[in-house]
Every structure is written in C-alpha cells, then in structure tokens.
Coordinates of C-alpha atoms and ligand atoms in Angstrom, one line a residue:
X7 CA 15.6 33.6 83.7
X8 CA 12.2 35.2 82.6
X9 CA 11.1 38.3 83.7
X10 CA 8.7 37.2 86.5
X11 CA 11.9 35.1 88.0
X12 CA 14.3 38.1 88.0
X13 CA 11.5 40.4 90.0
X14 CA 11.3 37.3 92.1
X15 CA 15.1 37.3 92.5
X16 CA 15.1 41.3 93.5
X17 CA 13.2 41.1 95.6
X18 CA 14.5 37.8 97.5
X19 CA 17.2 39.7 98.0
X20 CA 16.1 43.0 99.1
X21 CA 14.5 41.1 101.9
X22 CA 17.4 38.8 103.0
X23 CA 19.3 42.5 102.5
X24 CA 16.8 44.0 105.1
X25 CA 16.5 40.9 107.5
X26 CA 20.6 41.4 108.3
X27 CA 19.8 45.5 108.2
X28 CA 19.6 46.7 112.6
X29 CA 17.9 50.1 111.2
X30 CA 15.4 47.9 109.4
X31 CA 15.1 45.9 112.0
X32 CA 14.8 48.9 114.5
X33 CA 11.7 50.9 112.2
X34 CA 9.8 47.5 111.0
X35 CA 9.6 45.3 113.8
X36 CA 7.8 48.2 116.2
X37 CA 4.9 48.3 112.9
X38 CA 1.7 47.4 114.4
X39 CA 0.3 46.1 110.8
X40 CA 3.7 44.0 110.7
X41 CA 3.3 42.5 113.9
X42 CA -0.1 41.4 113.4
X43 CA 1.0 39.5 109.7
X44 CA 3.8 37.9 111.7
X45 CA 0.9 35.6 113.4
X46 CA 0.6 33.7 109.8
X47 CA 4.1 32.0 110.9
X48 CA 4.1 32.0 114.5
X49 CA 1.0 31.1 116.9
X50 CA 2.5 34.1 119.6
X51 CA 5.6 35.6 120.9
X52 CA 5.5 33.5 124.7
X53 CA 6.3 29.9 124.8
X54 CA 2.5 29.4 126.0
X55 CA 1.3 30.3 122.9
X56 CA 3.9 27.9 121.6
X57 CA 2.3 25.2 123.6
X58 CA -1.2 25.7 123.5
X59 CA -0.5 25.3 119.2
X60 CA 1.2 22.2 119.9
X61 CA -1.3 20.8 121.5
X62 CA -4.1 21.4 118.7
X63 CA -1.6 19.7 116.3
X64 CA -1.4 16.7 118.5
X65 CA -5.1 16.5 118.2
X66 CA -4.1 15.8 114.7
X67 CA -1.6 13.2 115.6
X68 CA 1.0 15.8 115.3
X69 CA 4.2 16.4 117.3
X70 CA 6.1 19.4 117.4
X71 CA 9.6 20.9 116.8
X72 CA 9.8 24.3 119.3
X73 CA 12.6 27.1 118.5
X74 CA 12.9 30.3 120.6
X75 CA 13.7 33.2 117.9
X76 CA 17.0 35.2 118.2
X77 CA 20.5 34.8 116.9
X78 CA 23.9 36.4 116.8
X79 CA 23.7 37.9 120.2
X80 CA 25.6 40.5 121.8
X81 CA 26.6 38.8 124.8
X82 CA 27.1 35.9 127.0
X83 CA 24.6 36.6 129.6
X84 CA 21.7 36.5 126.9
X85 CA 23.3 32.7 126.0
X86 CA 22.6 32.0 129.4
X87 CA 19.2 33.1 129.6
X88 CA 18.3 31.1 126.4
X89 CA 19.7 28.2 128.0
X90 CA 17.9 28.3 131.2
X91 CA 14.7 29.1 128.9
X92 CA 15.2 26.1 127.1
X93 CA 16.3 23.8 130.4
X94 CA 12.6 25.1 132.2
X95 CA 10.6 24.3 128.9
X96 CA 12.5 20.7 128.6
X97 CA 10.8 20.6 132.4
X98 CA 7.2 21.6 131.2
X99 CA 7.1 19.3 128.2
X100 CA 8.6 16.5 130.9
X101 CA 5.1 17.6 133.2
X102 CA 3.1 17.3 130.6
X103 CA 4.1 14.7 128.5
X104 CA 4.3 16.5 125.3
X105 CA 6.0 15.3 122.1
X106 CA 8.1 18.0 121.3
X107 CA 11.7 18.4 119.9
X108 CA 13.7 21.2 120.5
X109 CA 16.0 22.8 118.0
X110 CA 18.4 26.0 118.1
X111 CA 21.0 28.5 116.6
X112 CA 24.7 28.2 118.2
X113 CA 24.3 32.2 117.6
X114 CA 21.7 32.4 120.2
X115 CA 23.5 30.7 122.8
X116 CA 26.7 32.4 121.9
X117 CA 28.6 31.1 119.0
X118 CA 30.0 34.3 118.0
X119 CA 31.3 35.3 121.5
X120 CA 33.1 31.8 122.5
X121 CA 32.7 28.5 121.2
X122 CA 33.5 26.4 124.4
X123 CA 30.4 28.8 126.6
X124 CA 28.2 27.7 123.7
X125 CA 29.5 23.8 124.2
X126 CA 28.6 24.3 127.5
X127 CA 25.4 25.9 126.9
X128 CA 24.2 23.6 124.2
X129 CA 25.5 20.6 126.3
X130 CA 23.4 21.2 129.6
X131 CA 20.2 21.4 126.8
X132 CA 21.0 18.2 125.1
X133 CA 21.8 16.2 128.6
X134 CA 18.7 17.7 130.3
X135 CA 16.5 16.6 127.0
X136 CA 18.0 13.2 126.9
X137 CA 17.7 12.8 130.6
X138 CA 14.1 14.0 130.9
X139 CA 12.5 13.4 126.9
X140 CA 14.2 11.1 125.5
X141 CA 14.6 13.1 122.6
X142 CA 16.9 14.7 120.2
X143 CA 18.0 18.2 120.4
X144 CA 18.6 19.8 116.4
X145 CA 21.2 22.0 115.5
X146 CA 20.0 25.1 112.7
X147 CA 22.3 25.8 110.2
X148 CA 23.1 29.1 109.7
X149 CA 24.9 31.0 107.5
X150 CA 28.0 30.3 105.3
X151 CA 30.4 31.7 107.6
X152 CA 29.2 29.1 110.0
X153 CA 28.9 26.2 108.0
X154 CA 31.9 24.7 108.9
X155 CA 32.3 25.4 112.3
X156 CA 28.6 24.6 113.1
X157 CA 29.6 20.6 111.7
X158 CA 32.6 20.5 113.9
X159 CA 30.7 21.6 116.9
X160 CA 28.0 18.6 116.0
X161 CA 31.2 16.0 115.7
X162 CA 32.3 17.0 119.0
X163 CA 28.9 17.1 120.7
X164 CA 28.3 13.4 118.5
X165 CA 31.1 12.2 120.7
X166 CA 29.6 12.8 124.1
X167 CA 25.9 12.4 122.7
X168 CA 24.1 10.3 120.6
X169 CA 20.3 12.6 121.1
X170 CA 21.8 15.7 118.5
X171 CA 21.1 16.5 115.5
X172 CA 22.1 19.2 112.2
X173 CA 20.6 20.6 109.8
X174 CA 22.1 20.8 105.8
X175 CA 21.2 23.4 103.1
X176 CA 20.4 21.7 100.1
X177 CA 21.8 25.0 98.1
X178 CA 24.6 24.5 98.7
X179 CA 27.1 23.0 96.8
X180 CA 29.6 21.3 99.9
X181 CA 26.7 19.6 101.4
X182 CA 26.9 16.4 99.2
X183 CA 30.0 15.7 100.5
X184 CA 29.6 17.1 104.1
X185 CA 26.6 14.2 104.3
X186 CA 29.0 11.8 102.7
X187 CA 31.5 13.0 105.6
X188 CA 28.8 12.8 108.5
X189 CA 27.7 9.4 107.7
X190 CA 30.1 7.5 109.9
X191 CA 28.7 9.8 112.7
X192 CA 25.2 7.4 112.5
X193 CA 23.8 11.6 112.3
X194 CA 20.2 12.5 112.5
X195 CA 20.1 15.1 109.8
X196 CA 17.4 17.9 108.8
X197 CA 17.6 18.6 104.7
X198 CA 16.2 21.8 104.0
X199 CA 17.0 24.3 101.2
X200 CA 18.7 27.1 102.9
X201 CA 17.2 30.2 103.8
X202 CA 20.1 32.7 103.4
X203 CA 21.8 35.2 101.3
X204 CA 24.9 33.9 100.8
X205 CA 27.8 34.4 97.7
X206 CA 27.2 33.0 94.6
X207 CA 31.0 31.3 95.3
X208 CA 29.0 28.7 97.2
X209 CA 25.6 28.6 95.9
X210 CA 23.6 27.1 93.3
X211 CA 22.6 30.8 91.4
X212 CA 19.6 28.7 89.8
X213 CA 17.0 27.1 92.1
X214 CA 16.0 24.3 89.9
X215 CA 19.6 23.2 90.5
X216 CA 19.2 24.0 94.5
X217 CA 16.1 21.6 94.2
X218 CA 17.7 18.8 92.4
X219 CA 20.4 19.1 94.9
X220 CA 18.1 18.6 97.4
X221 CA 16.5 15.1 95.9
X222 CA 20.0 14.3 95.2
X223 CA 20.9 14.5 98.9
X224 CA 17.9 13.0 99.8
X225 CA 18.6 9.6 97.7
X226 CA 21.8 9.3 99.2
X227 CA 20.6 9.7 102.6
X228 CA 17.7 7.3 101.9
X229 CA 20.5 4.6 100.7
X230 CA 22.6 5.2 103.2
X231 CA 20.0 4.6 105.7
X232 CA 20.0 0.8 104.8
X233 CA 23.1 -0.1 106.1
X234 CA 24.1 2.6 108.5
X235 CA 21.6 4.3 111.4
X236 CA 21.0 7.4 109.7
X237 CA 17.5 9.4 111.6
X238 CA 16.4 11.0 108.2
X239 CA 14.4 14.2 108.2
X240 CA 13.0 16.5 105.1
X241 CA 12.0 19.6 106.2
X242 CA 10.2 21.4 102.8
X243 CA 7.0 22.5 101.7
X244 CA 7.7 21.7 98.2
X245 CA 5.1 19.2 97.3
X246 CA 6.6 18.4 94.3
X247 CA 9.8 17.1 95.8
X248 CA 8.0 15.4 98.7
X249 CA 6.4 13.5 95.9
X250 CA 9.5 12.3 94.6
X251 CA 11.1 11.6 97.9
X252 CA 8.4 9.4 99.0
X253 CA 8.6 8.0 95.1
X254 CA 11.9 7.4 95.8
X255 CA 12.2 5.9 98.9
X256 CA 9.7 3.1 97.1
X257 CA 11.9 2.3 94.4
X258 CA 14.7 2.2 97.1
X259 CA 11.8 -0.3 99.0
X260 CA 12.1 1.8 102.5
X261 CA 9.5 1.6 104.6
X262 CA 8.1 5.3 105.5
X263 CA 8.5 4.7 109.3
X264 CA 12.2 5.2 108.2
X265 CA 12.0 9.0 107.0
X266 CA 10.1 12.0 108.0
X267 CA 8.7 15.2 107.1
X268 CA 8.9 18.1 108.6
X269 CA 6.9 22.0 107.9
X270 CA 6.8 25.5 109.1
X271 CA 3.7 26.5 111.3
X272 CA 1.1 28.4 109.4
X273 CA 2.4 26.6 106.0
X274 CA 0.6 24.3 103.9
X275 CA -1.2 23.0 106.8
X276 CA -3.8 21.2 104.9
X277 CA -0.5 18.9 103.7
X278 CA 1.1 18.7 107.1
X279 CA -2.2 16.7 108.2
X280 CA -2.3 14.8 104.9
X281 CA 0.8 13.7 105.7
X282 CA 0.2 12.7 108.8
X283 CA -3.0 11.0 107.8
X284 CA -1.7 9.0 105.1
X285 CA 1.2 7.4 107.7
X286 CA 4.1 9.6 107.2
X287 CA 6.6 10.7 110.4
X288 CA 5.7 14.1 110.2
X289 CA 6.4 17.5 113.0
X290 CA 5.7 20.9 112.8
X291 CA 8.2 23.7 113.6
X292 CA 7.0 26.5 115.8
X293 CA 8.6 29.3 116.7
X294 CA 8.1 32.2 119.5
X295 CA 10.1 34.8 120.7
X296 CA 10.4 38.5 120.7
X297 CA 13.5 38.4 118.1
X298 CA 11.3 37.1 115.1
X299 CA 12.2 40.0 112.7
X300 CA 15.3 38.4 110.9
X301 CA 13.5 35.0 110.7
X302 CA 10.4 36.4 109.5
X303 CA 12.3 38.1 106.8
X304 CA 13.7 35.1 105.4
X305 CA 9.6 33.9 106.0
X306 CA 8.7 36.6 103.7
X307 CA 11.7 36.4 101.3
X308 CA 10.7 32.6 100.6
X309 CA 7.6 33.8 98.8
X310 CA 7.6 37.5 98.1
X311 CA 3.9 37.0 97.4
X312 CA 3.9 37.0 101.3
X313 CA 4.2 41.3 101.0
X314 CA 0.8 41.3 100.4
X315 CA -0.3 39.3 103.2
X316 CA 1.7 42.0 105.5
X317 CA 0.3 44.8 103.2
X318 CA -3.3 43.9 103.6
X319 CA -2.8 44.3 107.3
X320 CA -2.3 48.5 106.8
X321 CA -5.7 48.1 105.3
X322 CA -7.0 46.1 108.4
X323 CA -5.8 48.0 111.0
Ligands
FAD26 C1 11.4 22.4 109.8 C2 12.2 23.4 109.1 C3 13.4 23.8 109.6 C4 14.3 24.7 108.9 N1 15.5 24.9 109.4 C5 16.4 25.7 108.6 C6 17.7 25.9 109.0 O1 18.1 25.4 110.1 N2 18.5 26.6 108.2 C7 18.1 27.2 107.0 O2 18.9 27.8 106.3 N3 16.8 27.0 106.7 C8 15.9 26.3 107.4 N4 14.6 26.1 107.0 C9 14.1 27.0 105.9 C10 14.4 26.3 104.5 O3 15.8 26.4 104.3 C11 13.6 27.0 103.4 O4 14.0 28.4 103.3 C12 12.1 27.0 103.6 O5 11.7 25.7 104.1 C13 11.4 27.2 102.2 O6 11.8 26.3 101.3 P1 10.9 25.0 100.8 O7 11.7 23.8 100.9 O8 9.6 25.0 101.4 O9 10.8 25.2 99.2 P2 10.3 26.4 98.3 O10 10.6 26.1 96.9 O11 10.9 27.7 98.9 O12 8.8 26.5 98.6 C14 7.9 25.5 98.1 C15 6.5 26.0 98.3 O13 6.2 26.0 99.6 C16 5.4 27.2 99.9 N5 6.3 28.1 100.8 C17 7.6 28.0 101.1 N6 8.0 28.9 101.9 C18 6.9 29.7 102.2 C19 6.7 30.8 103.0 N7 7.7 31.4 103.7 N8 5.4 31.3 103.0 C20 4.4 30.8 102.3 N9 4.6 29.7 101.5 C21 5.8 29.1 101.5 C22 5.1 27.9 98.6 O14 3.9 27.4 98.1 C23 6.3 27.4 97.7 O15 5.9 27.4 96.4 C24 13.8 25.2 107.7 C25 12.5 24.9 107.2 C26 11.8 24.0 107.9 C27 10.4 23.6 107.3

C-alpha cells in the first residue's frame, strides 16, 4: 500500500470509528457548519424535502429510492413509528403517482429488540406497497453481525412476498456464495460495496480485491439472470466498474432493460442523468431524517476528501 493509500485507510477508519461513537455523535451532529455540509447528500431532514427532490429527478426521467435515516433503535415504540412513517408515505406517493421505491434497515424497525415485531413491521410495509405501488420494498444490509440473520429474514419474507428485495456487500468474501444460495429465491438483489467497518476475518483488506469481487458478482448475476428471474440492481458510483458491467452484460448479449443502476443523491449527478439518457434503468437513493449522523459518516468515510467539503463550511458560516 503507498503512502497516500494508508492515510486514506486511517482515516476510513477513524470515521467509521466515530460514526458507531454516541459521544461523537452527541458533540458533532448539533455543529451548525456540519449540518449545513450534510445537505451535499441529502436534499433535507423532512420527507417533503425528500419529495420535492424526487420530483426534479423525474423531470430527468428519473425515479427514486426513499430511506428514512436511523438504525439500531432503542425501543419498540420508535419501530412503530417508522412503520406508520413509511405506511403514510406509501399513501402520498399512491396520491400522487410518484415512482418511488422504498428501502430500509431491520435496525430501524427493530431488529435488535425482536425479530418477529420487526417481521411484522416490515410485513405491513411490503403488503401496503404491493397493494397500493406495485413496487418492491429493499432490504439494507447492515453490518456483519447481521449478515446472516438479515438473509434469513428476506427467505422468510420471500415466502409470503414476491415485492422484497436485499442488498449484498461486494467486500465481502461470503457473498459469492450467499448470491449462489439466493438464486432459487427468483431475488431482486442490490450489489453495492459495503459501507462498514467490519473484521478483517471477513473482509477483503485490499479494495482492488473488494472491486473485483464486485464485477465478479455482478457476471454471475448477469448469467444467472438468463434462465432464472433474477431483478438485478448495481448500486456504485464507480465509473470504471459500471463500464465493465455494461461491457459485460454485452458480451453476455443482455439487453440493458434487464439491469439497473442505482446512485446516492448529491453524487456524480452529471452520470446518474447520463445514464438515464443513454437508456439505462437507473434510481436515485435519497435519504431524510433527523438520525443522518452515522450514515453520513460512512458518506464522508467513502471519500475522506469529503472533510474538506464539511471544513469549508466553518469558513462559510
Ligand atoms: C443506492 C445505494 C444503496 C446502498 N445501500 C447500502 C447498503 O444497504 N449497505 C451498505 O453497506 N452500503 C450501501 N451502500 C453504500 C455502498 O456500500 C458504498 O459504500 C458506496 O456506494 C461507495 O462505494 P462505490 O461503489 O460508489 O465505490 P467507491 O470506490 O467508494 O467510489 C467510486 C467513486 O465514486 C465517488 N464516491 C463514492 N462515494 C462517495 C462519497 N461518499 N462522496 C463523494 N464521492 C463518492 C468517488 O468519486 C469515488 O472515487 C449503498 C450505495 C448506494 C449507491
């Protein structure tokens, strides 16, 4: 690793350190100059703001993916209130007709507390947005210690729905054989890299090996996808590796209705509307919420180069 890569590494880390730290939490989410650099990821803290963004990206033929911020509550009755958040916002998007997708942590609607509330929970969202958009609902994957109970929970739900979907972390190294596990399931699955810290026991340490995972994983999705219904999503900003995806998916002669992309708000929007423009499946993610400071962490922590974004706020202000 050169020495550029190792500062890069450090400081990864401090980050994801200080996104799982509640005193960090407690100082930095209540600074005024980070609050305002939080707005590069998310259009605003209410669902409103949520929806207003959507709507400019549909002016670019652009649907959306919405996710409420918060995980690992405290207890039950916040579950609840996520629910019923998400149940009145599956109503709005019904009233208005929006395209929009809606995709959650099992920590926010009460994973670590009890797994058959969050069933219930996550059931009455998925029913309600199959009953009233026709759409599927996404699972996030978390961390490692919820890897494999986060893919149990999506069998089970498979069984009593067909509108649900998971994401996979590309880093790491189970999730070749947990997509060559899922297949039978006809799954709609999310590919992203993986946004945690997490022990190097089940990691790829180098993220050149992360990324070729992440093709890897990719390929076999795409050929999987010709004989078995497979809804196929890559959610990366990584230009390079969309390149070859689309490259491959050629080669592999599949048409590029049968694959999509899909980006953070606020990143590499000039691509997202390429993308969109030159014929690809493509949605935006936006978040909202009040509890942004653990996501926006791993935000930062993606591209420490975003630290001076939040530091050129102080001088702002
Ligand atoms: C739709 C969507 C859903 C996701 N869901 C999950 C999930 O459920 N679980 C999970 O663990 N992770 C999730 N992630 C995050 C993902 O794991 C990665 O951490 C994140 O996407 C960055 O990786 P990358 O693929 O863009 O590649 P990278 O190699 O990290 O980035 C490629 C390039 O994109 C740009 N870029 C990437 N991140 C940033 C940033 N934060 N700020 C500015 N520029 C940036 C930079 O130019 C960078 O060089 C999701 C990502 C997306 C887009």
């Amino acid at each position: 690793m050169t020495c550029d890569g190792s500062v890069m590494s450090i400081t990864r880390n401090i980050l994801l350190w200080m996104s799982e730290n509640k005193l960090m939490k407690e100082r930095i989410s209540k600074l005024g100059f980070v609050r305002k650099a939080v707005k590069k990821f998310m259009p605003g803290e209410t669902e409103d703001a949520a929806l207003e963004a959507s709507k400019e990206f549909l002016t670019f033929g652009i649907p959306s993916v919405f996710t409420k911020l918060g995980e690992n509550i405290s207890h039950l009755s916040e579950a609840t209130e996520v629910r019923d958040h998400y149940l009145q916002l599956i109503d709005k998007i019904a009233e208005r007709k929006l395209d929009i997708e809606i995709s959650v942590k099992l920590t926010q609607l009460g994973f670590d507390l009890s797994e058959e509330e969050t069933f219930k929970n996550f059931y009455a969202i998925v029913k309600s947005a199959k009953e009233k958009l026709n759409n599927t609902v996404f699972i996030d994957m978390e961390s490692t210690i919820y890897t494999q109970r986060t893919i149990d929970f999506y069998k089970r739900c498979k069984k009593d729905f067909e509108n649900v979907g998971i994401c996979l972390q590309a880093y790491l190294f189970r999730t070749e054989k947990d997509i060559e596990d899922l297949e039978a399931t006809n799954p709609s699955i999310r590919m992203v890299k993986g946004a945690y810290k997490e022990p190097h026991n089940f990691v790829f340490k180098d993220k050149a090996q992360a990324d070729d995972n992440f093709f890897n994983c990719a390929r076999n999705l795409l050929i999987g996808s010709k004989e078995k219904k497979i809804r196929l999503v890559f959610a990366t900003h990584d230009e390079k590796l969309i390149n070859r995806i689309i490259s491959e998916a050629e080669i592999q002669n599949i048409h590029k209705s049968k694959y999509e992309f899909q980006m953070l708000y606020g990143i590499k929007t000039s691509l997202q509307k390429q993308l969109a423009v030159d014929g690809y499946s493509f949605r935006v993610l936006i978040a909202y919420g009040e509890s942004w400071y653990p996501w926006y962490m791993r935000r930062l922590a993606e591209r420490p180069a975003n630290i001076w974004f939040v530091l050129k706020n102080i001088f702002k202000n």
